[in-house]
Tab-separated table of C-alpha atoms in Angstrom:
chain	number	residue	atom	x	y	z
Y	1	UNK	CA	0.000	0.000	0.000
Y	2	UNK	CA	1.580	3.262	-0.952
Y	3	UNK	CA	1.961	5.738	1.818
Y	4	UNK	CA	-0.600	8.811	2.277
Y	5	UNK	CA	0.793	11.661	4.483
Y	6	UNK	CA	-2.540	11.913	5.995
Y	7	UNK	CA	-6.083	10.009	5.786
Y	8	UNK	CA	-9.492	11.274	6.069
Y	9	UNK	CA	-11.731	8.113	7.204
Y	10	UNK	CA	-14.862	8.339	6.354
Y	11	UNK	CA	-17.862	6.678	4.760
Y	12	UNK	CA	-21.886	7.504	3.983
Y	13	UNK	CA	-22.641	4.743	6.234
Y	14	UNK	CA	-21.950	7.354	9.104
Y	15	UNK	CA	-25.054	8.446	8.465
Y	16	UNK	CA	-26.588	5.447	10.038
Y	17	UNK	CA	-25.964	6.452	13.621
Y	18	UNK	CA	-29.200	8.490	13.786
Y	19	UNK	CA	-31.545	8.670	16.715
Y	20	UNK	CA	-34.479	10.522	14.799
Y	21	UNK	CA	-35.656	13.516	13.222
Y	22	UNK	CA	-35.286	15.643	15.683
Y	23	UNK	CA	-32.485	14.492	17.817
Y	24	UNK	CA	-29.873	17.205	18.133
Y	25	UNK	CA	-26.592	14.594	17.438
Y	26	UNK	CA	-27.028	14.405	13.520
Y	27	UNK	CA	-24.183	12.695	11.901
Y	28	UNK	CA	-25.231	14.804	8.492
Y	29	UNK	CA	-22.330	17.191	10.259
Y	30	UNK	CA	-20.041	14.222	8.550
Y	31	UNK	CA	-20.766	14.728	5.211
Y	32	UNK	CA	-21.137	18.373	5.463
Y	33	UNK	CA	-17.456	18.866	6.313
Y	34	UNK	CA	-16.351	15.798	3.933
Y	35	UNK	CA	-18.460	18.439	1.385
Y	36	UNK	CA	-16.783	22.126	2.331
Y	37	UNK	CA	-13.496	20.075	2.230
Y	38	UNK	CA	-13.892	18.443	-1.257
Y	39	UNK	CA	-15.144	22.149	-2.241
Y	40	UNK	CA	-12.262	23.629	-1.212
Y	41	UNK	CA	-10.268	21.094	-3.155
Y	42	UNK	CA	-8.670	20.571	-0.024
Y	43	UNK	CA	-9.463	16.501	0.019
Y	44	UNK	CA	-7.939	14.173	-1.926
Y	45	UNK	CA	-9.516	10.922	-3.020
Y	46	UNK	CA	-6.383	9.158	-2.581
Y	47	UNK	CA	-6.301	10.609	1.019
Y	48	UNK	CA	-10.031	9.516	1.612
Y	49	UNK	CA	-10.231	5.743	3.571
Y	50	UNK	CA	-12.997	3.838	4.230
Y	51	UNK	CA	-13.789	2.660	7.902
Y	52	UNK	CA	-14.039	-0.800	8.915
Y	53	UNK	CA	-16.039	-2.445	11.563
Y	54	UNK	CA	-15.366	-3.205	15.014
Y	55	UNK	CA	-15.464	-6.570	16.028
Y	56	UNK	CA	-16.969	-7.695	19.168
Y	57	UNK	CA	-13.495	-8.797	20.726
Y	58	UNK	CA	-12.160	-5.079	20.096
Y	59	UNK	CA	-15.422	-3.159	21.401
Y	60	UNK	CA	-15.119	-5.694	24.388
Y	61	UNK	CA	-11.167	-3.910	25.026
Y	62	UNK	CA	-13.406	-1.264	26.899
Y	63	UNK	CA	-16.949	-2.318	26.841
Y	64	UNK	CA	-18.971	-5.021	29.036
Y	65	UNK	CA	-20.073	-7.808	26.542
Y	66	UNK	CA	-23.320	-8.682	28.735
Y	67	UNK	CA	-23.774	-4.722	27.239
Y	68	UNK	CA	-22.447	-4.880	23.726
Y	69	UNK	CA	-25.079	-7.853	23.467
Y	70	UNK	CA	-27.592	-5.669	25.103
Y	71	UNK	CA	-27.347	-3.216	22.463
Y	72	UNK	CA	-27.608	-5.500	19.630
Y	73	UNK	CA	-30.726	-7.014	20.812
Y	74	UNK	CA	-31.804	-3.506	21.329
Y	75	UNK	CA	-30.953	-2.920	17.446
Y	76	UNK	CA	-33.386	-5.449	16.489
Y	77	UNK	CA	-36.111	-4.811	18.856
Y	78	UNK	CA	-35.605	-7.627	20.935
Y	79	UNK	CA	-34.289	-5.832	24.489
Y	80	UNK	CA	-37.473	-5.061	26.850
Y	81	UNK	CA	-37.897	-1.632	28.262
Y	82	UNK	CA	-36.496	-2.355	31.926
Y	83	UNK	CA	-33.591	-3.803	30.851
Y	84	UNK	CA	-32.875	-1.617	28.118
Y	85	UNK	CA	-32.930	1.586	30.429
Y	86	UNK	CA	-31.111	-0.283	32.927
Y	87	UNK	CA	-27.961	0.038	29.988
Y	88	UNK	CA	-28.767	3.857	29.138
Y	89	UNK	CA	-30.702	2.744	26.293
Y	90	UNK	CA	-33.968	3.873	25.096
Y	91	UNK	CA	-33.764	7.191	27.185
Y	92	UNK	CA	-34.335	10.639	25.920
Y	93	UNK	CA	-30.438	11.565	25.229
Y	94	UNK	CA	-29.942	7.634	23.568
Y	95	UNK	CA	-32.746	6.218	21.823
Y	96	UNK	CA	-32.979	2.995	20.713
Y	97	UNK	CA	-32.704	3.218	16.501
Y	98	UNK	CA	-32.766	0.132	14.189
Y	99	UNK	CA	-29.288	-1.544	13.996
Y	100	UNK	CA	-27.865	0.190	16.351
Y	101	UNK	CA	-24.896	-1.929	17.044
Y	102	UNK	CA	-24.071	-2.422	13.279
Y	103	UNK	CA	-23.975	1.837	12.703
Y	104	UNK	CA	-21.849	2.384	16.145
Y	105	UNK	CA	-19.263	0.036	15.501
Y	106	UNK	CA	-18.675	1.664	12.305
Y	107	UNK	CA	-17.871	4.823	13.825
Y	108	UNK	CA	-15.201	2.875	16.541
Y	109	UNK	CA	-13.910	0.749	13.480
Y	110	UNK	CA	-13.400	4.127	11.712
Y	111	UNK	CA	-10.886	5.313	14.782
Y	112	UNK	CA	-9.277	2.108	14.704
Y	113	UNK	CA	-8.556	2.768	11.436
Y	114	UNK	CA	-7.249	6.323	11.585
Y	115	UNK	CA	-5.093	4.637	14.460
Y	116	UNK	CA	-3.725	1.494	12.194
Y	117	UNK	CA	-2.773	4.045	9.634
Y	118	UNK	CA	-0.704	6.412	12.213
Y	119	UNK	CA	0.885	3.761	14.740
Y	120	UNK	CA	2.135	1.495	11.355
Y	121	UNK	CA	3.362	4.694	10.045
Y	122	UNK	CA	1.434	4.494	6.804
Y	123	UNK	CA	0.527	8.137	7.661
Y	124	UNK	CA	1.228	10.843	9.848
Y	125	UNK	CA	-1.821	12.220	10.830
Y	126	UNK	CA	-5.566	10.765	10.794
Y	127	UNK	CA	-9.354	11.980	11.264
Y	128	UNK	CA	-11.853	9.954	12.020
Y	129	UNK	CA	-14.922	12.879	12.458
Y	130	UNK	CA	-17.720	10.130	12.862
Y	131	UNK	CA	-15.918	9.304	16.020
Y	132	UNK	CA	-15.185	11.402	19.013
Y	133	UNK	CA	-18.043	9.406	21.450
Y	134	UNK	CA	-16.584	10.497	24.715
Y	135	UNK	CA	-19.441	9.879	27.078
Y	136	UNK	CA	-19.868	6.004	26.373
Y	137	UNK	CA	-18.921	3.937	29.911
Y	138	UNK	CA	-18.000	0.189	30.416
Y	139	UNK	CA	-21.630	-0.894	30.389
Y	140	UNK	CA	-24.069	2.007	30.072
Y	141	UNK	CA	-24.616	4.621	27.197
Y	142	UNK	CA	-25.017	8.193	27.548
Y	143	UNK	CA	-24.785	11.476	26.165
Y	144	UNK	CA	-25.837	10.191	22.987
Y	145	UNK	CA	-22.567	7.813	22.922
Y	146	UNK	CA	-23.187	3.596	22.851
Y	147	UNK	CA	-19.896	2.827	22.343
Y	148	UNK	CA	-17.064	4.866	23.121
Y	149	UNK	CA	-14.708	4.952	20.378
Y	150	UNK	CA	-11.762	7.037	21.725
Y	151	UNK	CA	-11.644	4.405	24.712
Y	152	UNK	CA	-11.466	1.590	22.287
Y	153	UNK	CA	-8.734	3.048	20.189
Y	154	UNK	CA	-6.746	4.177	23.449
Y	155	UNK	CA	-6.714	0.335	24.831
Y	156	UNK	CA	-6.339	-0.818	21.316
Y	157	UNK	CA	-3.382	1.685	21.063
Y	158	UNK	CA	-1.782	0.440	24.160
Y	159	UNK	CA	-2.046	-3.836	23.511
Y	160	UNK	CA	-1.053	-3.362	20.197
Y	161	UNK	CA	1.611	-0.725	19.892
Y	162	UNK	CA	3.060	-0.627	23.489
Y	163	UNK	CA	2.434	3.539	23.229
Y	164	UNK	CA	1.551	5.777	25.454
Y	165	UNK	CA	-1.462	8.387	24.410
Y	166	UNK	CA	-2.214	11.494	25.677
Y	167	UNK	CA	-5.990	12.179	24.995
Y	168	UNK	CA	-7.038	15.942	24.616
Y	169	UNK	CA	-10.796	16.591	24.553
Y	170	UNK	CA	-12.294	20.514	23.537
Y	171	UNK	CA	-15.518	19.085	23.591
Y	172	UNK	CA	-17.499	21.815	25.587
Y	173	UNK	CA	-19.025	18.900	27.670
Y	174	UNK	CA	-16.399	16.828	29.809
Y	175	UNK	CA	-14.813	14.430	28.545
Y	176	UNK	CA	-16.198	11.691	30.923
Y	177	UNK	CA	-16.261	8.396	29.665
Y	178	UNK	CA	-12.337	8.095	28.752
Y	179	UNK	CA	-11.104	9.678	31.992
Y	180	UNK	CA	-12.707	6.650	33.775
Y	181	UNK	CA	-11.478	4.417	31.661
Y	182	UNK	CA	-7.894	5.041	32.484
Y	183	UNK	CA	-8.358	6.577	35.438
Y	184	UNK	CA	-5.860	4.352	37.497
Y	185	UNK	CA	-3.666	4.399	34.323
Y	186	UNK	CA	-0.588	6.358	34.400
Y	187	UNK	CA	0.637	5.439	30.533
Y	188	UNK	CA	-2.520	7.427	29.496
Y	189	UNK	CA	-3.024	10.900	30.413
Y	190	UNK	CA	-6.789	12.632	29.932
Y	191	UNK	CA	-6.856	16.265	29.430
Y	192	UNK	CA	-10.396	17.919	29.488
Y	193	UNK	CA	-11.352	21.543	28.521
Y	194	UNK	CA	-15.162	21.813	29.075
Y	195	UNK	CA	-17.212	23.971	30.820
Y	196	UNK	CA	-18.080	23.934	34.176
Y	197	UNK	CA	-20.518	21.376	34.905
Y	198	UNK	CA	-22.624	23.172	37.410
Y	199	UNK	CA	-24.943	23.813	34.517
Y	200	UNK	CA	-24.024	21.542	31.833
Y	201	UNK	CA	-24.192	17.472	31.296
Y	202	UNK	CA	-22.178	15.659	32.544
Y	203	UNK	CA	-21.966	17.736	35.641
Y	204	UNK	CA	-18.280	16.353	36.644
Y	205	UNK	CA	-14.821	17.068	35.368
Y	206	UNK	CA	-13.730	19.477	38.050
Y	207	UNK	CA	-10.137	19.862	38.839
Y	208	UNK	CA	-9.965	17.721	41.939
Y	209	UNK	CA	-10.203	14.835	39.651
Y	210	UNK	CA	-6.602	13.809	39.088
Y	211	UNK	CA	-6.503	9.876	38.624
Y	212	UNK	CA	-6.300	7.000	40.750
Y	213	UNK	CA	-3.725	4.282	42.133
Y	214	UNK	CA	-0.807	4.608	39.781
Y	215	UNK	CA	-3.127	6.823	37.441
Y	216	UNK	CA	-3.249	9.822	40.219
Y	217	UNK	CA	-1.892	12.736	38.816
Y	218	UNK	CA	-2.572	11.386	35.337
Y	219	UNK	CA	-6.032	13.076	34.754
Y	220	UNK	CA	-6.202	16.810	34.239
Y	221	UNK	CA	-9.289	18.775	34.247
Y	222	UNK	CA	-9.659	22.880	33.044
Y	223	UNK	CA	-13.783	23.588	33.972
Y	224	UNK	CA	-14.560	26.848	32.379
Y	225	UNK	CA	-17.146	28.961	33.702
Y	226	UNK	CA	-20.216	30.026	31.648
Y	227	UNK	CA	-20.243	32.489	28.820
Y	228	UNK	CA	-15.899	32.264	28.551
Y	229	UNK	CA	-14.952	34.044	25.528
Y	230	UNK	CA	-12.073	33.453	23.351
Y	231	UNK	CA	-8.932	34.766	24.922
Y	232	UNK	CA	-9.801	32.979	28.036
Y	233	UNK	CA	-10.641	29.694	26.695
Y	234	UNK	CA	-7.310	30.133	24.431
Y	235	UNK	CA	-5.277	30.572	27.243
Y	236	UNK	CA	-7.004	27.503	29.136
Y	237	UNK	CA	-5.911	24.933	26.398
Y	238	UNK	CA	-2.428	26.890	24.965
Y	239	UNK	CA	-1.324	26.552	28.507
Y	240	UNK	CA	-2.468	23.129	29.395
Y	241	UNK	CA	-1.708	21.453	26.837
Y	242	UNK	CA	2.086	22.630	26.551
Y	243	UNK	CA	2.515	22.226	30.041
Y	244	UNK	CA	0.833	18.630	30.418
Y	245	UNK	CA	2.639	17.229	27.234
Y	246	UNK	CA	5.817	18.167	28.761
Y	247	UNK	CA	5.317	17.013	31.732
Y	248	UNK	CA	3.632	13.204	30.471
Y	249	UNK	CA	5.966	13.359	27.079
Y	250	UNK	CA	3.126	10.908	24.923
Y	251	UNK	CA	3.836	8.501	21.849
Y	252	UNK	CA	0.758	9.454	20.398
Y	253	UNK	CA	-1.547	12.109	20.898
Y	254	UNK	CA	-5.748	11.213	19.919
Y	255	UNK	CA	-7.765	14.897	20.049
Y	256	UNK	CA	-11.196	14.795	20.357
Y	257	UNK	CA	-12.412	17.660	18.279
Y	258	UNK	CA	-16.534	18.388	19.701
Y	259	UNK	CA	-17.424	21.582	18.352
Y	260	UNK	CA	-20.190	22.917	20.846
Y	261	UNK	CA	-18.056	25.644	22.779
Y	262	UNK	CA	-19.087	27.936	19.995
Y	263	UNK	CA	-21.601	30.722	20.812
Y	264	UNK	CA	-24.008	29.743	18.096
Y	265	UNK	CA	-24.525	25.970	19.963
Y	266	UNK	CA	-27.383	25.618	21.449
Y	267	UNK	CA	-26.531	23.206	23.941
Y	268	UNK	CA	-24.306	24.970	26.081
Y	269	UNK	CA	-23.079	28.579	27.696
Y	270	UNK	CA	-19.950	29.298	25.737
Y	271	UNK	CA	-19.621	32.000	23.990
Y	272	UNK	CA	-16.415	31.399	21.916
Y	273	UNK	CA	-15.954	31.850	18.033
Y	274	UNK	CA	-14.363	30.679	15.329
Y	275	UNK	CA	-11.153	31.702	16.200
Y	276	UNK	CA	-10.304	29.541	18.851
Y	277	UNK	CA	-10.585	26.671	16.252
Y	278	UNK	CA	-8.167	27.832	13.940
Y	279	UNK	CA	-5.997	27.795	17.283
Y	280	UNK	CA	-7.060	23.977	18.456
Y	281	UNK	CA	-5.560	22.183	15.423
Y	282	UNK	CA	-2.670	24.541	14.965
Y	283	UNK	CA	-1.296	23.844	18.823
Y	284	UNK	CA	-2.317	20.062	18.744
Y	285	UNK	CA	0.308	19.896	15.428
Y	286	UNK	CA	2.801	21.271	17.171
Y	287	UNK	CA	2.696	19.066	20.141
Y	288	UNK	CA	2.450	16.141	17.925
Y	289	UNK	CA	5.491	17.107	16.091
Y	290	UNK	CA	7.141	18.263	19.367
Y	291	UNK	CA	6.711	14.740	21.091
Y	292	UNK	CA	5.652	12.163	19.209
Y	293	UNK	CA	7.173	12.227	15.655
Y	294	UNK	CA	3.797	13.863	14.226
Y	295	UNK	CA	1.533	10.758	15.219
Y	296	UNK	CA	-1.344	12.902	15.824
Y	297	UNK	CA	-5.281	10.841	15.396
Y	298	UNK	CA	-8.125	13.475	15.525
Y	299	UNK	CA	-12.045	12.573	16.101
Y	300	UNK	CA	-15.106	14.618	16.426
Y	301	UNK	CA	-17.311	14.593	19.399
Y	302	UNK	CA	-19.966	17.413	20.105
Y	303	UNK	CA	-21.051	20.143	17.840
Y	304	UNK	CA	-25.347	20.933	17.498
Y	305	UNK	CA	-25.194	23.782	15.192
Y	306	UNK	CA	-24.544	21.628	12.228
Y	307	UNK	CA	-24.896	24.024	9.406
Y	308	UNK	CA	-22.432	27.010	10.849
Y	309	UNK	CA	-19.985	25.963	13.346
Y	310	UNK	CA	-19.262	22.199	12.925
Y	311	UNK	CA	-18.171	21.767	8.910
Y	312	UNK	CA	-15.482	24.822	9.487
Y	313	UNK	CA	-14.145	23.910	12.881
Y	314	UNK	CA	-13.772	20.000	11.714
Y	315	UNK	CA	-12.701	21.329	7.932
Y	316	UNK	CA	-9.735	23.747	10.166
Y	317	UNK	CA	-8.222	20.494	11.349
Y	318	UNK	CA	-8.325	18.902	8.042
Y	319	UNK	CA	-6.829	22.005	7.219
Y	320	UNK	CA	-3.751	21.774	9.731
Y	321	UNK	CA	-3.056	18.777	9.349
Y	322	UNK	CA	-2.357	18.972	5.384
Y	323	UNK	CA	-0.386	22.345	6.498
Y	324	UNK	CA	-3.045	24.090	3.934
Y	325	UNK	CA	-3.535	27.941	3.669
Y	326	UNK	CA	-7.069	29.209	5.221
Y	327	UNK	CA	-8.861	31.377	2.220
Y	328	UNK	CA	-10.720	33.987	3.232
Y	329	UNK	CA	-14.140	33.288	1.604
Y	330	UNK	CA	-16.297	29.700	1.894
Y	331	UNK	CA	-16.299	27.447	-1.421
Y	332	UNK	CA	-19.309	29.342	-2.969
Y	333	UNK	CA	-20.666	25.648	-3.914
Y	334	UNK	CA	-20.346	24.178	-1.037
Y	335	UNK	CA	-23.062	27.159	-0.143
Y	336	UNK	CA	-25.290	26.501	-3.348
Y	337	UNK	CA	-25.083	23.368	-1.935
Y	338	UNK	CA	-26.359	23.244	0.785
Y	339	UNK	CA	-27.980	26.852	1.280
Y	340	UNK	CA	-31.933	25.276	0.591
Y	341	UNK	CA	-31.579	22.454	3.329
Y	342	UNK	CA	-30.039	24.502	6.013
Y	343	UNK	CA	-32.678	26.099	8.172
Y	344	UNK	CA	-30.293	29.366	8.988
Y	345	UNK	CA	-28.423	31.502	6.923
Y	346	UNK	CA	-24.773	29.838	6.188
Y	347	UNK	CA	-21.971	31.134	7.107
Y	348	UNK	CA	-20.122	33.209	3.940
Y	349	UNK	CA	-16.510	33.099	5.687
Y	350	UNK	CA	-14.132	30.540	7.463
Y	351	UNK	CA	-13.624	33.456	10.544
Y	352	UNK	CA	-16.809	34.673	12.268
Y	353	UNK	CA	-17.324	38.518	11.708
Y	354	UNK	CA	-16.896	40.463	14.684
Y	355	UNK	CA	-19.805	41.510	16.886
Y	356	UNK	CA	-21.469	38.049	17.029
Y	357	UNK	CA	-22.578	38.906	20.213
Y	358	UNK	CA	-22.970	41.540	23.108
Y	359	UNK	CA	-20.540	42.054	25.310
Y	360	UNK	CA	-20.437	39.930	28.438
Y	361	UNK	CA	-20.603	42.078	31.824
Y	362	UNK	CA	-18.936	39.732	33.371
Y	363	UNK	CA	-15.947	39.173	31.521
Y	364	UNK	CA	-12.821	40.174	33.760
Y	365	UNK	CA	-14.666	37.999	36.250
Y	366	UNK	CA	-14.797	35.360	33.935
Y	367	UNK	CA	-11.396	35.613	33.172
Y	368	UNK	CA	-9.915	35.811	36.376
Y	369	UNK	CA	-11.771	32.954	37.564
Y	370	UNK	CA	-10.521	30.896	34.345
Y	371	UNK	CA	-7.249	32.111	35.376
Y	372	UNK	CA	-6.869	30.349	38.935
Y	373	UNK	CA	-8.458	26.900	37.504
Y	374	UNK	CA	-5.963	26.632	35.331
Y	375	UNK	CA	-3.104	27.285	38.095
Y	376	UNK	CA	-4.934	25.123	39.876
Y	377	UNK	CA	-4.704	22.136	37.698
Y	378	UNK	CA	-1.415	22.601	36.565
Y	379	UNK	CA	-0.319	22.839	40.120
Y	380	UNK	CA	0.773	19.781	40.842
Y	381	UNK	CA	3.160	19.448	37.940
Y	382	UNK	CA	4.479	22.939	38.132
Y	383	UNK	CA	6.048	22.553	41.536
């Protein structure tokens, strides 16, 4: 097989992981960014990979198999009510949906790719932007996740290549499924921006939460308060994640990429723009290459404003990795596109204008506040 500097995983299958209607995780997000990218001729088909599926014996690296059986039943309509919810299934946030197993270990067979391609050295850098299902535990679902494909590909990482991964997650909501999977851990360090959760699912990730057993000291947590803007959440993450790489010095390093700190989401009390994801991609790179020889596997995660926010911040990564220039103006055809099924005017540019919103009162507050978390949780590798 010839050797691609970087792969793009993805398939149309991805849009089998679909709840209904009017659930607000909508894998469509996929295709739009595989779209803007293609329309910026920015994606080669020669770069573009096709995921495989999980097996059972990899999904069981992390999950329960009395729960990965749970869900197939549940896929086929045979799991009753009781038990179902006893799993996380069938609740508001994760519906049952018709082959539900079959469509969510696509999107962990399509990390497992990205990862076979960057530990083998076949490429440098992967995304895998079905993936990024951070809230999936052992044997329970939640936060629209079943499985929990970062978790997977971190275990599958470690019995396979013998490396040691340090897992970033921007996702606006914690990143709470893959801390306690290698919470006692200490050849996997979790680093989670995300705001606070004193208002916002999953309600943990504060900073006291640093690991367990030989993993204490191994879990890092930045909880931002409400309505942080841009310079503060920039700060957060530039100065974490220099100072945590250094200190844990990774083989590997697997970002999960949600997209939901933006101010346009409408799940959560962020109020962040564009810019800060031209930053995430463009620090992450630099770590990679700083560290780890460029082995660098990105994912998705989060992101409910599907049409504005998600395709550019995923497309900005895409972006980085290829070391790509950043036009001014959207593909116009990408827009033409699109511009019918979108329900709100798309965005013209690949930078917000300014003035997206008014200002916050409470901003040096804010900012101060974001300020001593971060000292904080840095602390204890500072001294």
């Amino acid at each position: 097989m010839t050797t691609q500097n970087n792969v793009f995983i993805y398939s149309p299958a991805f849009q089998q992981y679909k709840f209904h209607h009017d659930h607000p995780f909508n894998q469509l997000r996929v295709e739009l960014t595989y779209d803007l990218l293609k329309k910026a001729n920015a994606l080669k088909d020669e770069q573009i990979i096709e995921p495989r599926i999980a097996t059972v014996e990899e999904l069981a690296l992390i999950h329960d198999k009395k729960y990965i059986q749970a869900v197939q039943k549940a896929g086929h309509g045979l799991l009753g009510n009781d038990e179902a919810l006893n799993y996380g299934i069938g609740t508001e946030d994760t519906p049952i949906f018709p082959n539900m197993h079959e469509a969510s270990s696509l999107l962990v067979g399509g990390t497992l790719t990205a990862v076979d391609y960057v530990m083998s050295g076949k490429a440098q850098h992967a995304a895998n932007f079905g993936g990024g299902l951070h809230h999936g535990f052992r044997g329970k679902a939640s936060g629209f996740c079943i499985y929990n494909d970062s978790s997977v590909a971190i275990r599958y990482i470690q019995e396979k290549y013998k490396a040691r991964v340090l897992y970033i997650d921007t996702d606006a909501h914690h990143g709470d499924g893959v801390q306690w999977s290698f919470y006692d851990d200490p050849d996997v360090c979790t680093l989670s921006i995300h705001e606070t959760g004193r208002y916002l699912f999953p309600g943990t990730g504060n900073v006291s939460e640093r690991g367990s057993g030989k993993g204490y000291g191994y879990s890092f947590n930045i909880p931002l308060d409400a309505f942080t803007e841009d310079e503060s959440w920039l700060h957060a993450y530039r100065t974490s994640i220099e100072d945590v790489a250094a200190f844990f010095k990774p083989d590997v390093i697997l970002t999960q990429n949600g997209a939901d700190a933006h101010y346009y989401d409408p799940l959560t009390h962020l109020s962040a723009t564009m810019a800060i994801y031209h930053e995430i991609p463009k620090i992450a790179h630099e770590i990679a290459h700083k560290y780890c020889d460029g082995r660098w596997i990105a994912v998705g995660g989060g992101g409910y404003d599907i049409w504005r926010v998600v395709p550019r911040a995923w497309s900005l990564v895409w972006l980085m990795m290829n070391e790509l220039p950043i036009p001014s103006d959207l593909p116009i055809e990408w827009m033409n596109r699109w511009k019918e099924q979108s329900p709100v005017s798309l965005p013209l540019k690949w930078s917000d204008d300014k003035g997206l919103y008014k200002p916050i009162p409470r901003k040096a507050e804010i900012e101060e506040k974001n300020s001593l978390t971060v000292e904080k949780a840095l602390h204890p590798i500072r001294r």
